[in-house]
XYZ file of C-alpha atoms in Angstrom:
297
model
C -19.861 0.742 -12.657
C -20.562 -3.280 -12.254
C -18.908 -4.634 -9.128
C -15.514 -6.767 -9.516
C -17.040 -10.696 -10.422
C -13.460 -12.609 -10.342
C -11.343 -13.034 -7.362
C -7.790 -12.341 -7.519
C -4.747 -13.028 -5.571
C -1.234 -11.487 -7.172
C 2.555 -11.749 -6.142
C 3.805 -7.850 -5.958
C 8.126 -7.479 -6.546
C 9.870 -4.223 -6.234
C 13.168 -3.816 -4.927
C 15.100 -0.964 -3.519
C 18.997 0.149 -3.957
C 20.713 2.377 -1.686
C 17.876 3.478 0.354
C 15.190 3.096 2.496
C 12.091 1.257 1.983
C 10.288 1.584 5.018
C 11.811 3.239 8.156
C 10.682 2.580 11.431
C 10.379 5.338 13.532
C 10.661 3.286 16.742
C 13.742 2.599 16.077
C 15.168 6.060 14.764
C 13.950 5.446 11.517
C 16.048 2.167 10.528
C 14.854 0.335 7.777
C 12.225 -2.435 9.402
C 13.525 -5.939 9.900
C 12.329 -9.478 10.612
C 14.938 -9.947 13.669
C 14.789 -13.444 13.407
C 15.756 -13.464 9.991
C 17.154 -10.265 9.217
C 14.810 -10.232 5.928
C 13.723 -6.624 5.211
C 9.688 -5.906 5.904
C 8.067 -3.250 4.609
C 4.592 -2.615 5.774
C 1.092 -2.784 4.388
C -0.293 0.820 5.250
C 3.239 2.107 3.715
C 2.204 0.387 0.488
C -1.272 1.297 0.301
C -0.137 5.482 1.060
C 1.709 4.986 -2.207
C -1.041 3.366 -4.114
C -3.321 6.315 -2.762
C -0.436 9.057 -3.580
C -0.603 7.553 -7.154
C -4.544 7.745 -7.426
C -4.714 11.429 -5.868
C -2.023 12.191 -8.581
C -4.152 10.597 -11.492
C -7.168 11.423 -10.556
C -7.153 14.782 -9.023
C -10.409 13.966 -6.776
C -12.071 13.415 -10.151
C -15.360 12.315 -9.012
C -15.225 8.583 -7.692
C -11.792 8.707 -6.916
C -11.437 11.080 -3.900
C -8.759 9.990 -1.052
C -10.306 9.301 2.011
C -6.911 8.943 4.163
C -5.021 12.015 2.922
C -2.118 13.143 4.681
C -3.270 15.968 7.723
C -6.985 14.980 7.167
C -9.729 15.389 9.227
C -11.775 11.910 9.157
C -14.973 13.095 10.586
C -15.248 16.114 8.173
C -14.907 13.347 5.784
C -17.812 11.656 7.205
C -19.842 14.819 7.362
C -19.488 15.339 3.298
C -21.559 12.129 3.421
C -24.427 13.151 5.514
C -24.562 16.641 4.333
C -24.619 15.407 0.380
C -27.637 13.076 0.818
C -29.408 16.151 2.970
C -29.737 13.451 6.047
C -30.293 15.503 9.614
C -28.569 14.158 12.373
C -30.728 12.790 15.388
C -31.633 15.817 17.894
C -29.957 14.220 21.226
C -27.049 11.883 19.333
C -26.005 14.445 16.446
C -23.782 12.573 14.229
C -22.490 9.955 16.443
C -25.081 7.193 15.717
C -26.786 6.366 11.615
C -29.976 7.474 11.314
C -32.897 4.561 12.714
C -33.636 4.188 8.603
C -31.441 1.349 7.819
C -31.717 2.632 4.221
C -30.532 5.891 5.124
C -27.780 4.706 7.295
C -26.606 1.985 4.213
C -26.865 5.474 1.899
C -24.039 7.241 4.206
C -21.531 4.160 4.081
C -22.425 3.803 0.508
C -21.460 7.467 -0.375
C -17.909 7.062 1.001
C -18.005 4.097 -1.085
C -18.762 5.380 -4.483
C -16.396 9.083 -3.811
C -14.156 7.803 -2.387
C -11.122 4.770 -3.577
C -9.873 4.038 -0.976
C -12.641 3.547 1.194
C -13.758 1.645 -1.913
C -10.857 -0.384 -1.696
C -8.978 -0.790 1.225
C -12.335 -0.179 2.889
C -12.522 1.587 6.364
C -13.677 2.254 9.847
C -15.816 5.419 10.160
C -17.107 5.444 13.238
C -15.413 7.959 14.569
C -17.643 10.883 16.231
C -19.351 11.460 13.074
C -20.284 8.108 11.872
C -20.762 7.120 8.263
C -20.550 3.217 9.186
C -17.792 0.715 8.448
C -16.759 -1.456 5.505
C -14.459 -4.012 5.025
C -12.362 -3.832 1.829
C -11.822 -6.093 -1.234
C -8.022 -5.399 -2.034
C -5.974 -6.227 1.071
C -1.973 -6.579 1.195
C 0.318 -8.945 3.309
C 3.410 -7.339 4.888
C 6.540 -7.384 2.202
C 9.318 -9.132 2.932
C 12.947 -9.257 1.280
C 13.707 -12.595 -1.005
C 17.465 -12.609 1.022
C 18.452 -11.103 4.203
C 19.485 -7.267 3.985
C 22.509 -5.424 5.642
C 21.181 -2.044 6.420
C 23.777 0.648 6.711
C 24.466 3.834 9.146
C 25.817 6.629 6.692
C 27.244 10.013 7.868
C 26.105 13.174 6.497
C 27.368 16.620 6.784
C 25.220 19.892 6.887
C 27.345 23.070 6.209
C 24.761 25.066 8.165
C 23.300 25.422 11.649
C 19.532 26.421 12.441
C 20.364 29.326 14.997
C 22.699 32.117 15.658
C 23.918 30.471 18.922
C 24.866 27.078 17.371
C 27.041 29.166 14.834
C 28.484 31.105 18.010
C 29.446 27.939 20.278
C 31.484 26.303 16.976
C 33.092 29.737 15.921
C 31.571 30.393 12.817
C 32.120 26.680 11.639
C 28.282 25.909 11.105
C 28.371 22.406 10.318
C 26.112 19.709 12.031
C 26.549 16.438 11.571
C 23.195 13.525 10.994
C 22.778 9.786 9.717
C 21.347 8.190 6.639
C 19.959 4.739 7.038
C 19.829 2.851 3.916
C 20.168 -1.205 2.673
C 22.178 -1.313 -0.481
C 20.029 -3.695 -2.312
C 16.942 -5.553 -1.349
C 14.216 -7.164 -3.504
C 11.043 -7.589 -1.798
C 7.880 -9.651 -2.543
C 4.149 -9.297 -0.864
C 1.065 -11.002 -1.647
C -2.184 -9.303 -2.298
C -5.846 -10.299 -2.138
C -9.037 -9.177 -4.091
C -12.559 -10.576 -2.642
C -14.916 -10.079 -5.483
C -18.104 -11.004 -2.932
C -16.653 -7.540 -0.678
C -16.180 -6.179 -3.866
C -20.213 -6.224 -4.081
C -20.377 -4.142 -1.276
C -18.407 -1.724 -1.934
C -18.862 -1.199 -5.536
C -14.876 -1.571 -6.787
C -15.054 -2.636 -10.098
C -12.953 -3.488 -13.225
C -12.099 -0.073 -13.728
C -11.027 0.261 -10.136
C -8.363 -2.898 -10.764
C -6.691 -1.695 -13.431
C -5.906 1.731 -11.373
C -4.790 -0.009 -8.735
C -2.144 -2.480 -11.256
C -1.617 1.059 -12.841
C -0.969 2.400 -9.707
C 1.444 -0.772 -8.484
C 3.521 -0.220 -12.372
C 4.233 2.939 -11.483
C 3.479 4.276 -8.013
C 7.193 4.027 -6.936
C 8.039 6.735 -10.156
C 6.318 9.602 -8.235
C 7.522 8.803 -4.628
C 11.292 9.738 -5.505
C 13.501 11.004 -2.271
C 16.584 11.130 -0.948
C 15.587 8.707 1.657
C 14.086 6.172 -0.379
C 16.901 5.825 -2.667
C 15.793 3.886 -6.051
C 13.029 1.824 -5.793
C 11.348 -0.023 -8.964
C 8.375 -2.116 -9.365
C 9.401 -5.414 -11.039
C 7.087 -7.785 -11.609
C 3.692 -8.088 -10.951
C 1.246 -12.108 -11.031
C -2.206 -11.809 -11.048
C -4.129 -15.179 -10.626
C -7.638 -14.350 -11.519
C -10.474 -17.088 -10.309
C -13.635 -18.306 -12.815
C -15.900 -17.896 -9.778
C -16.387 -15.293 -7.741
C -15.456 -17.720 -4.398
C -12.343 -18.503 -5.816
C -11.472 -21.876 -7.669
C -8.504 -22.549 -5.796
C -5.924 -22.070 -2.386
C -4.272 -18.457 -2.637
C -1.183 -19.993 -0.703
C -1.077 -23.330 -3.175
C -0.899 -20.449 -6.231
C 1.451 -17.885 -4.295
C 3.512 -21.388 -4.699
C 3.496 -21.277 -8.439
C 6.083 -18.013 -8.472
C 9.237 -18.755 -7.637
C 11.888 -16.260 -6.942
C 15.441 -18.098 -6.961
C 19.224 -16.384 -6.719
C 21.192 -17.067 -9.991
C 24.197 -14.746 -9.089
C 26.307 -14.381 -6.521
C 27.778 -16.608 -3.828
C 25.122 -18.347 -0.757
C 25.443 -16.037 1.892
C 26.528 -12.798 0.370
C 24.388 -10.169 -0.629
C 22.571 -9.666 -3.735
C 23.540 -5.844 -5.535
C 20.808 -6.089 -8.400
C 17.466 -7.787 -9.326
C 19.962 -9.694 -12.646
C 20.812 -11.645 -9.389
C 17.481 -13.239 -9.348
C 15.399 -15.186 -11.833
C 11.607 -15.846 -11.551
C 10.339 -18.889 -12.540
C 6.546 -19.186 -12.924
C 4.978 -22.317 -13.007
C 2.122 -22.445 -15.757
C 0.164 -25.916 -14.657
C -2.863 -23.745 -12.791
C -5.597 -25.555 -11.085
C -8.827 -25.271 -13.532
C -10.495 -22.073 -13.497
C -8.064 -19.846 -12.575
C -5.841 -18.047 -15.361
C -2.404 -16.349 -15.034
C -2.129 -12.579 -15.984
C 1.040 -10.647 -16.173
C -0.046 -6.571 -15.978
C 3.601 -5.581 -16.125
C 6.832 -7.431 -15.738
């Protein structure tokens, strides 16, 4: 597959309603806020486990699209499936810890994780760790999300009419009940901005193909992540700005400015309960050589 030759910037919008988005587990799982602001955040590694849930489901480790960061994965087995597929021995003394002295050899290993694996491919990664298959820095990379308007998370109680042993049953009588809390913001729309480098694209290898898995993957990743917790979250809306040249042909923050995403409904100062209380407005006037593209939304 040829390498990605455009670079891209986009403006991501998904919202959440009666759940939530990203807890932080610092702070007993309550949804993560800007404290200054009280804007909801949702982080970048929680987005890209979703985008990576979406490909494993997809792809099924198909060949060039195996998940380097699963969930309960060992990394340095990872690294090993490198070394042991291009037959390389490690060094007598070092073992795996250092590439081999053949800088081919050693651009081989980090190239393998490349090519099997998208995420790596991607998001690129550090793997150095014991068994080392090299390091690589990423094309696609995403900016914390924030909410549009501030959010009002909320502290519900929940009732479980069970207990987990034989003596909590005996010290409430037989009652077996046990009460917990459900932390969830009743409606928040949130925006992030993304990057695509076509020139770390070269190094990596992720292509054309590879972009539109990963706007597949942004369309519809939130459709297979369904839980209690997370309440209903949507994609929305999704603003690709792709560049003539490779370098770019234009400021990603003077484009970011060209989407606009303005309350219609609802009084200043009180909370918005849907995304109909919220227009985008997309200014069409781009600098020359880059184009607008809409994937979904």
């Amino acid at each position: 597959m040829t390498a990605l030759a455009h670079r891209y910037e986009f403006v991501y919008l998904f919202d959440v309603t009666n759940g939530n988005p990203n807890g932080d587990p610092d702070a007993g799982n309550l949804p993560r806020l800007d404290p200054e602001t009280n804007r909801g955040l949702v982080t970048d590694v929680c987005l890209k486990r979703k985008i990576r849930n979406f490909v494993m489901l997809a792809k099924d480790n198909a060949a060039g699209h195996a998940i380097y960061m699963q969930e309960k994965a060992i990394l340095n087995n990872q690294h090993k499936l490198a070394w042991e597929a291009l037959g390389i021995p490690p060094d007598a003394k070092d073992k795996y810890k250092k590439l081999p002295k053949d800088e081919a050899k050693s651009r081989e290993l980090t190239f393998w994780m490349c090519t099997n694996f998208f995420d790596v491919r991607a998001f690129g990664a550090v793997m150095t760790t014991g068994v080392n298959a090299g390091q690589v820095r990423g094309p696609v990379q995403l900016a914390f999300a924030s909410s549009v308007d501030p959010v009002i998370p909320l502290e519900i109680s929940i009732t479980r009419m069970a207990v987990t042993t034989e003596r909590e049953a005996e010290e409430q009588s037989g009652d077996n009940r046990t009460m917990g809390r459900k932390h969830i913001i009743p409606y928040g729309l949130y925006r992030v901005h993304g990057f695509i480098s076509a020139k770390l694209a070269e190094r990596t290898g992720f292509s054309d193909d590879d972009l539109q898995l990963l706007w597949k993957a942004l369309a519809n990743m939130f459709e297979h992540d369904r839980s209690a917790a997370r309440g209903e979250m949507a994609a929305r809306g999704l603003y690709a700005f792709k560049h003539a040249d490779a370098l770019g042909n234009a400021p990603a923050h003077e484009l970011f400015n060209k989407i606009k995403v303005e309350r219609v409904r609802g009084e200043d100062g009180t909370p918005a309960h849907g995304f109909g209380d919220y227009k985008v407005t997309i200014d069409s006037n781009m600098p020359e050589g880059v184009e607008l593209q809409k994937p979904f939304g």
